[in-house]
PDB file of C-alpha atoms in Angstrom:
ATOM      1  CA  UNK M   1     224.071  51.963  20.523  1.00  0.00           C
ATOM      2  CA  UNK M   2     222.156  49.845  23.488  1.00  0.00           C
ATOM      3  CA  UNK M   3     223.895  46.636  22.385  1.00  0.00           C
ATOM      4  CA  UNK M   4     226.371  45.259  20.280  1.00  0.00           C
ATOM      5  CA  UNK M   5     225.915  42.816  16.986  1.00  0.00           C
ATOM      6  CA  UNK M   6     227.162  39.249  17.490  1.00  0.00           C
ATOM      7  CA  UNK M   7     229.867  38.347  14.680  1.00  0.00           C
ATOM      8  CA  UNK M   8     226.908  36.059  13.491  1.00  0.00           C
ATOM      9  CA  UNK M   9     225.015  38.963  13.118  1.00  0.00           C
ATOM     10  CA  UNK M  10     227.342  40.591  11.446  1.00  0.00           C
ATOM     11  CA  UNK M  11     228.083  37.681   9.075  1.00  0.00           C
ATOM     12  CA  UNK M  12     224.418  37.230   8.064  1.00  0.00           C
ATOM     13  CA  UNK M  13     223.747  40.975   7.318  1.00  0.00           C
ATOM     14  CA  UNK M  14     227.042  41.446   4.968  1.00  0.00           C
ATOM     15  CA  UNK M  15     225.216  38.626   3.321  1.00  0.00           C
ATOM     16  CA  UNK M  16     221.677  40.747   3.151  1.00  0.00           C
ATOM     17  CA  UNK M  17     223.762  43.630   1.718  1.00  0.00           C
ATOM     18  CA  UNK M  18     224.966  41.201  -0.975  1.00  0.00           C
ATOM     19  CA  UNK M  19     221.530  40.311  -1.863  1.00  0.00           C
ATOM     20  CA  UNK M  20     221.205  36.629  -0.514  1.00  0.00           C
ATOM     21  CA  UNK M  21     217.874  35.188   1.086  1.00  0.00           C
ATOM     22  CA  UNK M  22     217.529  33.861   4.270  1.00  0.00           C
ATOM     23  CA  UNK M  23     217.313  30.793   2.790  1.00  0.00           C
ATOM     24  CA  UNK M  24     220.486  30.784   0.766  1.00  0.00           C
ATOM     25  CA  UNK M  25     222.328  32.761   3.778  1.00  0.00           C
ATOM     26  CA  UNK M  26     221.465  29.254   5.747  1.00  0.00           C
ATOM     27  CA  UNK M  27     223.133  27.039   2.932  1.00  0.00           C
ATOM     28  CA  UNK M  28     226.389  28.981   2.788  1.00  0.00           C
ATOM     29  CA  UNK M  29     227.070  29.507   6.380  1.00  0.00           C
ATOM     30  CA  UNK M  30     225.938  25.612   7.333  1.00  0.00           C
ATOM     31  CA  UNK M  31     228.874  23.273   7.779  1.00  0.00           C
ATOM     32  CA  UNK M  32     229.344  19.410   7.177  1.00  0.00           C
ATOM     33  CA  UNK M  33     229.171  19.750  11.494  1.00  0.00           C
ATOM     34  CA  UNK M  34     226.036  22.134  11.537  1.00  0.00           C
ATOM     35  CA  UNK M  35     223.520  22.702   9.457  1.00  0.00           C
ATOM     36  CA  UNK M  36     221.219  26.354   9.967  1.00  0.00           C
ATOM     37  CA  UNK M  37     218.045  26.942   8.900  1.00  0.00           C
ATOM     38  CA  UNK M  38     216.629  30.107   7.396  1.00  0.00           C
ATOM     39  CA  UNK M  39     214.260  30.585  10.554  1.00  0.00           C
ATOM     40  CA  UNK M  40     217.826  30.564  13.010  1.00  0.00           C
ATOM     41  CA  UNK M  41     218.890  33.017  10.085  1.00  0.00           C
ATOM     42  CA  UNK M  42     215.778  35.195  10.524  1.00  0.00           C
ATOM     43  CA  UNK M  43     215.997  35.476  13.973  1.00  0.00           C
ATOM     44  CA  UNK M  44     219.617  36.373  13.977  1.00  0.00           C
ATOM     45  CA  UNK M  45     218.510  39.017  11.400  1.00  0.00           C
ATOM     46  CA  UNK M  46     215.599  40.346  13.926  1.00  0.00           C
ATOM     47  CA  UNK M  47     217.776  40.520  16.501  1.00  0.00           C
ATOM     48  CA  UNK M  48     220.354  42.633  14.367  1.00  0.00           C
ATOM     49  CA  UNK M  49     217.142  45.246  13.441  1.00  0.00           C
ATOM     50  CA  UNK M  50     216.423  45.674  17.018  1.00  0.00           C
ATOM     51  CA  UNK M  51     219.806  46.612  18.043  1.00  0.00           C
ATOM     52  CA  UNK M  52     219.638  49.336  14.967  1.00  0.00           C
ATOM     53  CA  UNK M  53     216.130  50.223  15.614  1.00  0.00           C
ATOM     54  CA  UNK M  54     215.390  49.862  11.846  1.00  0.00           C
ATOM     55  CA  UNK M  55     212.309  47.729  10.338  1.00  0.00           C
ATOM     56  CA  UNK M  56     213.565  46.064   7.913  1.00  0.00           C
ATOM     57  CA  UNK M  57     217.081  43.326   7.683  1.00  0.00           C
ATOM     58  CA  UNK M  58     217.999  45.986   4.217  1.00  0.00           C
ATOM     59  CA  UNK M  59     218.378  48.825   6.641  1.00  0.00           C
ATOM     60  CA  UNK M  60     220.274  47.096   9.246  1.00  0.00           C
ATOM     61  CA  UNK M  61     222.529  45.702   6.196  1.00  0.00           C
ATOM     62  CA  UNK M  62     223.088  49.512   5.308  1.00  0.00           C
ATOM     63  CA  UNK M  63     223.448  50.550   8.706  1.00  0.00           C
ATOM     64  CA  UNK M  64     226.416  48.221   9.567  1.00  0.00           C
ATOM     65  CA  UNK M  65     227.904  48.823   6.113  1.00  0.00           C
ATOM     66  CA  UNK M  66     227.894  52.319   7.117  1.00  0.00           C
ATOM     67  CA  UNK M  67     229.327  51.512  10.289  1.00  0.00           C
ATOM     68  CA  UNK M  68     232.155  49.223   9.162  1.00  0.00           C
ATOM     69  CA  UNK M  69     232.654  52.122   6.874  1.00  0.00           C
ATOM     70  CA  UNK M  70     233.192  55.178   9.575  1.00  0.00           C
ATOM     71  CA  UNK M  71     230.352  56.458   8.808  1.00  0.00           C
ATOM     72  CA  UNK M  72     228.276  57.975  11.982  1.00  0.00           C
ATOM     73  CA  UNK M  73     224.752  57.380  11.019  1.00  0.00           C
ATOM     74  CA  UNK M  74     222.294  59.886  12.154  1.00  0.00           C
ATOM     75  CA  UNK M  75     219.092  58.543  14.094  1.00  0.00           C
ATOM     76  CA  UNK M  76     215.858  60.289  12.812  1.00  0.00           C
ATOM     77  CA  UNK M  77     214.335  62.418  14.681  1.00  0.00           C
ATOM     78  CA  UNK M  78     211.549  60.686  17.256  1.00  0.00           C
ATOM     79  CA  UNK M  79     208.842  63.097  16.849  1.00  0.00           C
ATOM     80  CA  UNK M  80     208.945  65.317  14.051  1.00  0.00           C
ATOM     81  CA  UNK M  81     210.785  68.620  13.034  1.00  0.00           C
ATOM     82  CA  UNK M  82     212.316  70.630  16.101  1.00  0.00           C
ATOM     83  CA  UNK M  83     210.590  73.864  15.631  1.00  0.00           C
ATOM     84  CA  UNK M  84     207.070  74.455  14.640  1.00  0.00           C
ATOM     85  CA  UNK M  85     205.777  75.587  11.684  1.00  0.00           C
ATOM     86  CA  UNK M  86     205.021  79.149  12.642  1.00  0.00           C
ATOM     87  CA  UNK M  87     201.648  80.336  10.629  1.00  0.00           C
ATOM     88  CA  UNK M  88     200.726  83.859  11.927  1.00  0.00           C
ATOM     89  CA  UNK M  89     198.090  84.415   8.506  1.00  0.00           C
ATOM     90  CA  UNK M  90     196.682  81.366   8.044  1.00  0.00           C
ATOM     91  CA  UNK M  91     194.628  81.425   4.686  1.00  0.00           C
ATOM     92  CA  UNK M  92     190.526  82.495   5.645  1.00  0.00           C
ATOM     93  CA  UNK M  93     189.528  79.150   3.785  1.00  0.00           C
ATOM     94  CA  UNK M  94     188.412  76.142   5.127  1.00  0.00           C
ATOM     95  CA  UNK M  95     190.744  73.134   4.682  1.00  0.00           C
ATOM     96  CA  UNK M  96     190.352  69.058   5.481  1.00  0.00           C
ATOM     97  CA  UNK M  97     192.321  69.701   8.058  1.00  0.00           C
ATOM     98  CA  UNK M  98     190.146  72.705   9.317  1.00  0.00           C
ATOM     99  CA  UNK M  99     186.854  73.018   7.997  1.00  0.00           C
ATOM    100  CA  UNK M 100     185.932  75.611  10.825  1.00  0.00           C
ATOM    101  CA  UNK M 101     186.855  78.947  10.976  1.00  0.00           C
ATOM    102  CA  UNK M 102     189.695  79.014  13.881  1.00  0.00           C
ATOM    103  CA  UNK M 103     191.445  82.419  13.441  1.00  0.00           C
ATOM    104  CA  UNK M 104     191.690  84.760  16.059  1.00  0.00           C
ATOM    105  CA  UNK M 105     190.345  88.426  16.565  1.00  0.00           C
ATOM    106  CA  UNK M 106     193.713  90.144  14.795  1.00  0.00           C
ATOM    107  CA  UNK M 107     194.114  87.665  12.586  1.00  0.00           C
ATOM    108  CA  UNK M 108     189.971  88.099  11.420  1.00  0.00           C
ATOM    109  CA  UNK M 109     191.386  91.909  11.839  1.00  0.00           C
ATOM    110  CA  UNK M 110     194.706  91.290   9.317  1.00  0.00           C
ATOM    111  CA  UNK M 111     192.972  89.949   6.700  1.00  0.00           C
ATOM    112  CA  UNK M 112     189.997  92.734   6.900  1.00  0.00           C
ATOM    113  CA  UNK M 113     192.785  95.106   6.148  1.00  0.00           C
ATOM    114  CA  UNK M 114     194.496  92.921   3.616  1.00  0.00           C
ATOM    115  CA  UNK M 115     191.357  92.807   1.788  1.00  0.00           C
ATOM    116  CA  UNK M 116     190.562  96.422   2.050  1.00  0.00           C
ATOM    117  CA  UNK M 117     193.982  97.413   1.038  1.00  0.00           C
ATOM    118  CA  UNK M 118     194.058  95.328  -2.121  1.00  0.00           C
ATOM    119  CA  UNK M 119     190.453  96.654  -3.094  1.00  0.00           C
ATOM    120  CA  UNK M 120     191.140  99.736  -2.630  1.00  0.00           C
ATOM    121  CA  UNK M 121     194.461  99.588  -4.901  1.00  0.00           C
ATOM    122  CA  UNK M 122     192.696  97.534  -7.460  1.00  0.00           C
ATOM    123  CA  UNK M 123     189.908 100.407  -7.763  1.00  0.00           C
ATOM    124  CA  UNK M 124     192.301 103.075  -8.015  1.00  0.00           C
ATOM    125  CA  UNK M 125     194.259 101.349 -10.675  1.00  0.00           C
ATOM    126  CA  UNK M 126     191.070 100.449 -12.847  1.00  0.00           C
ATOM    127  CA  UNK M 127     190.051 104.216 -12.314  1.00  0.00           C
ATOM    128  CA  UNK M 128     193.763 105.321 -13.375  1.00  0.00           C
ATOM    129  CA  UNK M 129     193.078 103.078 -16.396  1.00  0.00           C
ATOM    130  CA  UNK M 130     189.959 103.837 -17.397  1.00  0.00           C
ATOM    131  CA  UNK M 131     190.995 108.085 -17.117  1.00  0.00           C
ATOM    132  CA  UNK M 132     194.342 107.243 -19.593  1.00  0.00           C
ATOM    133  CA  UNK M 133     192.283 105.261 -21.928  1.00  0.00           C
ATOM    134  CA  UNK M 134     189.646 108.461 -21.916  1.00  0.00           C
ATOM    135  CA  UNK M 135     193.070 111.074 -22.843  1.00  0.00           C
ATOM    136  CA  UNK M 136     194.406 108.361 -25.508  1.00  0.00           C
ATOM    137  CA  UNK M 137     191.445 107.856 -26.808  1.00  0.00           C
ATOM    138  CA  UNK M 138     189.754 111.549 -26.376  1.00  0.00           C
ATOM    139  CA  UNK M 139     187.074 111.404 -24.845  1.00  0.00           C
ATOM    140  CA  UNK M 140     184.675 113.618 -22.869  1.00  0.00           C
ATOM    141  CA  UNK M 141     186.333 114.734 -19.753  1.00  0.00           C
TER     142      UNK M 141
END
């Protein structure tokens, strides 16, 4: 972590974890000698998200939680999964995302021989059919 959390800091987000506004966060830490306002609170509080890179004062509460735990949080990753999502056969329909054909020559190829493959086994299985429905049934042959 860059930078550290100021005890203040630290103070005011215990306080987010418990639930309190900035506003009421400012009326229990103020003193007879000092008084803070919820905007000194909510600045504190930005402060605190910017050390923990988070964008909102409920995640920095959980991250220090966490912290004061043992816990090692994990940072997300910046830009996505780490491998790519392999598609060799991408489906021959268009999509939003592609509404243009895009494949290349094999994979134009693949699918030619998918298709002919399953035809071919779907014909020869409705002929199979059809010739044991003609013995059951005795027909001509």
């Amino acid at each position: 972590m860059p930078a550290e959390l100021t005890q203040r800091q630290k103070e005011y987000l215990r306080l987010v974890a418990r639930g309190h506004t900035s506003f009421e966060i400012a009326r229990l830490v103020s003193t007879p000698d000092t008084t803070i306002s919820p905007t000194a609170v909510d600045k504190q509080l930005k402060k605190a998200m910017a050390v923990y890179q988070v964008g909102d004062r409920k995640a920095a509460a959980r991250r220090l939680i966490a912290e004061e735990a043992g816990v090692q949080a994990l940072d997300p990753p910046a830009n996505g999964p780490s491998m790519p999502v392999l598609q060799l056969l991408p489906l021959p329909l268009p999509t939003e995302a592609a509404p243009r054909q895009n494949m290349t020559g094999w994979q134009i190829l693949a699918w030619g021989l998918i298709i002919a493959v399953t035809a071919t086994v779907g014909l020869l299985g409705a002929v199979l059919l059809l010739d044991s429905l003609s013995r059951i049934v005795g027909g001509p042959r």
